[in-house]
């Protein structure tokens, strides 16, 4: 049986593998978490992601890659992550649903409500000449 972090490409990465394993275990237990992998090319980020995906069987996984040309686009990374999940938008609590709807430009606009009589708003235009 292979030791943690002893897979080819992950020698000496026991601490990183343990952090990834803990992240998956937390997700399975219903705890949210986030992970950012960053570093110079060739240090093993992709191998660590492969390790994570191998441990996350049965979980829905999504990922995004930062692209410098999209740096100026608001919410570009959020779009990459959430676009495949938009079908479930209505299942979110209202504040999160509204925030994502706004970020994606799909926020439901509130319907115009009639102004009650006598409130002063409707009468304010009476008697004006155009």
mmCIF file of C-alpha atoms in Angstrom:
data_model
loop_
_atom_site.group_PDB
_atom_site.id
_atom_site.type_symbol
_atom_site.label_atom_id
_atom_site.label_comp_id
_atom_site.label_asym_id
_atom_site.label_seq_id
_atom_site.Cartn_x
_atom_site.Cartn_y
_atom_site.Cartn_z
ATOM 1 C CA UNK A 1 0.000 0.000 0.000
ATOM 2 C CA UNK A 2 1.384 3.421 -0.949
ATOM 3 C CA UNK A 3 2.100 5.902 1.805
ATOM 4 C CA UNK A 4 0.451 9.324 1.782
ATOM 5 C CA UNK A 5 2.265 11.558 -0.656
ATOM 6 C CA UNK A 6 4.492 8.763 -1.890
ATOM 7 C CA UNK A 7 2.930 8.543 -5.349
ATOM 8 C CA UNK A 8 5.224 9.330 -8.237
ATOM 9 C CA UNK A 9 5.581 13.085 -8.513
ATOM 10 C CA UNK A 10 4.612 13.681 -4.876
ATOM 11 C CA UNK A 11 7.680 12.514 -2.986
ATOM 12 C CA UNK A 12 8.245 14.738 0.001
ATOM 13 C CA UNK A 13 4.789 16.330 -0.283
ATOM 14 C CA UNK A 14 3.216 14.594 2.715
ATOM 15 C CA UNK A 15 2.125 17.864 4.362
ATOM 16 C CA UNK A 16 0.461 19.116 1.196
ATOM 17 C CA UNK A 17 -1.270 15.777 0.596
ATOM 18 C CA UNK A 18 -2.510 15.712 4.176
ATOM 19 C CA UNK A 19 -3.962 19.223 3.772
ATOM 20 C CA UNK A 20 -5.732 18.102 0.593
ATOM 21 C CA UNK A 21 -7.027 14.937 2.242
ATOM 22 C CA UNK A 22 -8.344 17.026 5.153
ATOM 23 C CA UNK A 23 -10.090 19.352 2.717
ATOM 24 C CA UNK A 24 -11.898 16.427 1.069
ATOM 25 C CA UNK A 25 -12.773 14.880 4.444
ATOM 26 C CA UNK A 26 -14.217 18.218 5.560
ATOM 27 C CA UNK A 27 -16.310 18.496 2.415
ATOM 28 C CA UNK A 28 -17.663 14.994 2.946
ATOM 29 C CA UNK A 29 -18.578 16.029 6.505
ATOM 30 C CA UNK A 30 -20.485 19.062 5.206
ATOM 31 C CA UNK A 31 -17.867 21.716 5.946
ATOM 32 C CA UNK A 32 -16.972 24.228 3.289
ATOM 33 C CA UNK A 33 -13.402 24.980 2.400
ATOM 34 C CA UNK A 34 -11.242 26.550 -0.211
ATOM 35 C CA UNK A 35 -7.820 25.835 -1.599
ATOM 36 C CA UNK A 36 -5.525 27.955 -3.696
ATOM 37 C CA UNK A 37 -2.577 26.284 -5.373
ATOM 38 C CA UNK A 38 -0.020 28.708 -6.681
ATOM 39 C CA UNK A 39 3.635 28.666 -7.474
ATOM 40 C CA UNK A 40 6.228 28.590 -10.173
ATOM 41 C CA UNK A 41 5.812 26.288 -13.178
ATOM 42 C CA UNK A 42 6.991 22.731 -12.594
ATOM 43 C CA UNK A 43 6.736 22.556 -8.799
ATOM 44 C CA UNK A 44 3.935 19.982 -8.790
ATOM 45 C CA UNK A 45 0.654 21.914 -8.659
ATOM 46 C CA UNK A 46 -0.967 19.689 -11.282
ATOM 47 C CA UNK A 47 0.158 16.531 -9.465
ATOM 48 C CA UNK A 48 -1.340 17.857 -6.231
ATOM 49 C CA UNK A 49 -4.612 18.495 -8.054
ATOM 50 C CA UNK A 50 -4.538 14.953 -9.415
ATOM 51 C CA UNK A 51 -4.022 13.692 -5.860
ATOM 52 C CA UNK A 52 -7.003 15.744 -4.703
ATOM 53 C CA UNK A 53 -9.247 14.522 -7.529
ATOM 54 C CA UNK A 54 -8.290 10.912 -6.812
ATOM 55 C CA UNK A 55 -9.423 11.383 -3.202
ATOM 56 C CA UNK A 56 -12.629 13.198 -4.157
ATOM 57 C CA UNK A 57 -14.437 10.298 -5.835
ATOM 58 C CA UNK A 58 -18.176 10.801 -5.645
ATOM 59 C CA UNK A 59 -17.805 14.554 -5.143
ATOM 60 C CA UNK A 60 -18.612 17.208 -7.691
ATOM 61 C CA UNK A 61 -15.415 19.027 -8.466
ATOM 62 C CA UNK A 62 -14.988 22.204 -10.444
ATOM 63 C CA UNK A 63 -11.923 24.241 -11.226
ATOM 64 C CA UNK A 64 -10.844 27.374 -12.977
ATOM 65 C CA UNK A 65 -7.600 28.546 -14.464
ATOM 66 C CA UNK A 66 -6.547 32.155 -14.290
ATOM 67 C CA UNK A 67 -5.848 33.663 -17.685
ATOM 68 C CA UNK A 68 -4.054 36.993 -17.807
ATOM 69 C CA UNK A 69 -6.105 38.200 -20.772
ATOM 70 C CA UNK A 70 -9.249 37.894 -18.618
ATOM 71 C CA UNK A 71 -7.762 39.855 -15.727
ATOM 72 C CA UNK A 72 -9.792 42.966 -16.543
ATOM 73 C CA UNK A 73 -13.100 41.072 -16.878
ATOM 74 C CA UNK A 74 -15.171 41.320 -13.731
ATOM 75 C CA UNK A 75 -15.988 37.927 -12.241
ATOM 76 C CA UNK A 76 -14.259 35.945 -15.032
ATOM 77 C CA UNK A 77 -13.054 33.299 -12.577
ATOM 78 C CA UNK A 78 -16.449 33.132 -10.911
ATOM 79 C CA UNK A 79 -18.059 32.591 -14.318
ATOM 80 C CA UNK A 80 -15.670 29.703 -15.038
ATOM 81 C CA UNK A 81 -16.491 28.072 -11.721
ATOM 82 C CA UNK A 82 -20.216 28.654 -11.529
ATOM 83 C CA UNK A 83 -21.467 28.491 -15.131
ATOM 84 C CA UNK A 84 -21.820 24.676 -15.029
ATOM 85 C CA UNK A 85 -23.847 24.995 -11.810
ATOM 86 C CA UNK A 86 -26.368 27.663 -12.833
ATOM 87 C CA UNK A 87 -29.147 25.129 -13.232
ATOM 88 C CA UNK A 88 -29.195 24.866 -9.423
ATOM 89 C CA UNK A 89 -29.213 28.611 -8.778
ATOM 90 C CA UNK A 90 -32.797 28.550 -7.496
ATOM 91 C CA UNK A 91 -31.789 26.088 -4.766
ATOM 92 C CA UNK A 92 -29.507 28.624 -3.078
ATOM 93 C CA UNK A 93 -30.613 30.853 -0.207
ATOM 94 C CA UNK A 94 -31.886 34.211 -1.449
ATOM 95 C CA UNK A 95 -28.817 36.357 -0.593
ATOM 96 C CA UNK A 96 -26.410 34.017 -2.406
ATOM 97 C CA UNK A 97 -28.832 33.538 -5.296
ATOM 98 C CA UNK A 98 -29.210 37.294 -5.704
ATOM 99 C CA UNK A 99 -25.465 37.912 -5.491
ATOM 100 C CA UNK A 100 -24.668 35.307 -8.139
ATOM 101 C CA UNK A 101 -27.566 36.465 -10.286
ATOM 102 C CA UNK A 102 -26.187 39.984 -10.180
ATOM 103 C CA UNK A 103 -22.649 38.830 -11.011
ATOM 104 C CA UNK A 104 -23.976 36.831 -13.958
ATOM 105 C CA UNK A 105 -26.321 39.553 -15.152
ATOM 106 C CA UNK A 106 -29.347 37.365 -14.626
ATOM 107 C CA UNK A 107 -30.768 38.947 -11.481
ATOM 108 C CA UNK A 108 -34.501 38.998 -11.459
ATOM 109 C CA UNK A 109 -35.728 42.540 -11.534
ATOM 110 C CA UNK A 110 -38.327 43.417 -9.004
ATOM 111 C CA UNK A 111 -41.713 44.048 -10.510
ATOM 112 C CA UNK A 112 -43.012 47.580 -10.525
ATOM 113 C CA UNK A 113 -45.368 48.075 -7.635
ATOM 114 C CA UNK A 114 -48.325 50.409 -7.808
ATOM 115 C CA UNK A 115 -48.046 53.517 -5.664
ATOM 116 C CA UNK A 116 -50.837 53.657 -3.093
ATOM 117 C CA UNK A 117 -53.347 56.490 -3.593
ATOM 118 C CA UNK A 118 -52.801 59.401 -1.328
ATOM 119 C CA UNK A 119 -49.081 58.804 -0.932
ATOM 120 C CA UNK A 120 -48.256 61.998 -2.809
ATOM 121 C CA UNK A 121 -46.250 60.230 -5.503
ATOM 122 C CA UNK A 122 -49.022 59.778 -8.020
ATOM 123 C CA UNK A 123 -50.465 63.268 -7.470
ATOM 124 C CA UNK A 124 -47.154 65.098 -7.866
ATOM 125 C CA UNK A 125 -47.453 65.185 -11.672
ATOM 126 C CA UNK A 126 -51.058 66.465 -11.808
ATOM 127 C CA UNK A 127 -51.613 69.929 -13.026
ATOM 128 C CA UNK A 128 -48.256 70.204 -14.781
ATOM 129 C CA UNK A 129 -48.224 71.402 -18.370
ATOM 130 C CA UNK A 130 -45.990 69.741 -20.885
#
